[in-house]
Amino acid sequence: MRALTKSAAHRATAFMFLFAALQVAHSQSITITGPSSNVAVEDGDDFATDVVGHPWSMDQVRDFGMDYGFADPVSVNGEWQAQSLESLAYYQPLFQGFNDLTYSMYFTRYDDGTPYGSLNPIDTSKYTCLSMRSSLPASVRSSLSVFWTKNPGLPAITHGVGLVDTLPAVNGYRMYNIDLNVSGWYSDRNAPLTPGLVSVGQPWQSTVYGLMVRPALNFPFNTTHKVDWMRLYDPTTSPTVQITWSTSGVPGGSTYGVQLFLDDNASGYNGDLFVSGLSNDGSYTLRTAALPPGDYYAYFRVVQLSGQSLSTIATSGYSARIRIDAAPVVAFTAPSFTSGEEYSASALANAWDMNQASDVDSYFDVYWPGFQGGVLTALAGSTDPQVRLNTRRNGAVVPIDPRKYRYLTFRMDADETGTVNFIGRMLAGWVARLIWWNAGSDIDGTVSKDIPVLEGWHSYTLDLWDSNLPETSGYELNPQPGWKNMPTIKGLRIDPLECFNSTFFNYDDVKLCAENRPINGSYTVKWDLSDADSASVDLKVYYGYMDGSTYVEESQPLVDQSVSPGPGNYVWDMSNMPNGNYHLRFEVDDGTNLRSYKSELPIIIDDSYPRMSLNGMDPTIYYRNNGWWITLHADGSGYTIMDWGHPVVEPAPADYDNDGIMDCAVYWRQQGNWYIRESSTGQMMTGNPITLAGNRGDPVPADYDGDGLDDIATFDANGNWYILQSSNGQLKGGGPINWGWGGVTPVPGDYDNDGTADLAVFNAGEWWILQSSNGQAMGGGGIPWGWAGTIPVPGDYDGDGATDLAVFDPVGTWYILQSSNGQMLEGGGISWGWNETQPVPGDYDNDGKTDLVAYHTAEGMWYFRFSGGGSESGGRWGWNGATSVPISGNFVTP
């Protein structure tokens, strides 16, 4: 065999190396092993969806709160699109506001989500990862930066993270999934094969008010950029899908890695790169909260790093379908900012719906106003355009009550001609202002801060009670009164724009609404339910309220039923509910997603009875003017009005029928007659008034014979006690019992703890007690406790069963001598009340001890200091003045 030449040998060697390389390449493969069957998971916890109120789905331009360096952004088929104006271009999914203007701005709520940081700050302990899908030319895509600010008004450029994109640039769409903490970025990746992530400034911590994304370092002029979606999500609560693979013939080492692509179908291999540089360990946990709802198919590529380039050496097949089910979404239409009573419709009988010229009172620097189809169209001049709303009915002004009407919503649009973007419009004067007055705009008027006006139709809602709404710059020496501080408001105007050039604008709806309250005892809850992939959803509606500083939600839902997407309503009977602010929570379940939505605004009841944290005695008022007994049920079941009495009688409640419930009873001193309504039967005891012989003194009912029933008894001006014993119908002692003298105060009670009331009187700080157990004076005579001017308030304050000596100093201090140990309760005087209150002690928390309670006569307010711990300002339950007599006792439950 002829020997090979040197050149031939070289060619043979090269051929063999090439053959070996082809063999290796042919043997390298990656196979996706899971999921092998279709899977469905719920939608993850996304900040924009759950906090802002609208997902950053890019179906509207203002999914970004602000943009800079782009011209005429638009939303087309669910994509945000714009061309660059300068090399520095960015957008802010959450806008913190301005700090470099000579005047302040007021960022209002507007429809379809409000991406302003002052209204929706980010909880960085929860939302830690940012994902997005965006499109750029390969020549522009280099790196992506995310910045944030922790201070409202300061630019979001002080701290952030930068994604240094070392991957080969590709045209079109790419997905990003960034850990803003940077902590887990390299945990499952091979560093040379994935973009580097670096942090700048302060870490992702505390509360963030502004979030900025700079999609590239430099934008050539007129570069088209698109964003399909963006999500700021919680990875710790995210649903997950485990995606697995196996490889064959893939060498180890840092130059080989795995890339995960996600596609919307199972063909073409034209999906988006989701994560690069995965270690070849056969498994990746996909946190699906990073993705919007939809269908996804995964596939892998094995890549090799050679110098600065990556080459694909193997591609897997597609996974089974991964479906992220769209969560049901509930929008509250009542209660809402526009569902309360509306001023123009109710007070003027002429809603400001812009259906007729009479909706507007007058204009200034506004030209060619016209009304058509419920829209006011006009030209705003360049001086000071003003639209004054009509506040007249039949020619007379109907003043606005600023304590009733709170929320102003107006919907408008303006001609964008000559403007290019958010910043340009702000600088051109795209701001509205609100002005209101009573005597005159120059006399007691208030001017609001500037309200940014956005491109396109939007509804803007202002809370007129917000103290931050009035402009302060230039008004330091003459502060403006604001809205709620004015007695009435007679003039209201909306200045639509403050443009330097005349600009056409449109109004189509203005509403001035009160807070949400029941009407005739009921409230119609309304909602709009949407679910992109479910025809039926399980709906539960709960309500809750504040009990002191604690939010309490009732365990039983108001509504529990299956409903279809679309509008719905529920008529809620609130006729027997106490005062309070009631929030609603909707729980919706489509079989995959369980979501909870809480109403932003409450339903308010303030004309009913107060909610008090009681479970013992029932606060009761005897109203002298008409003889009504008005009892607030301590068990929370409502209140009762009992008509039993008239102006000339005195209340004398007690348990006369021994059923554990106090009976409404009155004593007519002039006639000596007792009128007792038995709680057990609802009838008058004996069917007739009961007359007690003897001088007609003060009513002092108590159980003087120890049979468990309270006895009818009086104490007269001579110190005589007349006691009609319930046990035998006879006078105790056969006639009057003298224990006391003129000018003393009767204070019967069971001081010796034998189950029978003792005769006792209080005089100028001395207690004289005749013990029923032995017929002797307790202590051998007068017991000093108190002084002249103090009010006796005996009760069982230490819970030992015996009545304690106690006095109330009218300045508001209680002094209590405990029978159990002869010591003063809490070691001294207890301050609870003031000189305008009167004591109403009783066991209101049902712990067997008497509580300190003060009643403010002038306002009808109750103030509780519970022996079991805690206190409560129980709310108004009574009338102003001395016509209301506060009474303690179990009028409802024993």
mmCIF file of C-alpha atoms in Angstrom, residues 27 29-30 107 120 155 250 404 436 506 527 532 562 593 625 695 719 741 797:
data_model
loop_
_atom_site.group_PDB
_atom_site.id
_atom_site.type_symbol
_atom_site.label_atom_id
_atom_site.label_comp_id
_atom_site.label_asym_id
_atom_site.label_seq_id
_atom_site.Cartn_x
_atom_site.Cartn_y
_atom_site.Cartn_z
ATOM 1 C CA SER A 27 -25.127 12.322 19.809
ATOM 2 C CA SER A 29 -29.663 15.748 22.602
ATOM 3 C CA ILE A 30 -32.155 17.166 25.115
ATOM 4 C CA PHE A 107 -52.637 62.883 41.603
ATOM 5 C CA ASN A 120 -50.565 52.544 45.629
ATOM 6 C CA PRO A 155 -37.181 60.650 40.801
ATOM 7 C CA VAL A 250 -23.823 17.071 26.681
ATOM 8 C CA LYS A 404 -72.521 65.479 53.144
ATOM 9 C CA TRP A 436 -65.201 76.369 45.125
ATOM 10 C CA ASN A 506 -64.821 67.357 26.125
ATOM 11 C CA TRP A 527 -70.718 44.447 41.259
ATOM 12 C CA ALA A 532 -61.911 35.279 30.800
ATOM 13 C CA SER A 562 -72.922 30.409 41.831
ATOM 14 C CA ASN A 593 -58.436 30.534 41.298
ATOM 15 C CA ASN A 625 -90.488 63.796 77.731
ATOM 16 C CA ASN A 695 -95.501 59.091 102.770
ATOM 17 C CA GLY A 719 -85.987 58.727 106.945
ATOM 18 C CA TRP A 741 -83.278 61.446 108.441
ATOM 19 C CA TYR A 797 -66.446 46.293 92.307
#
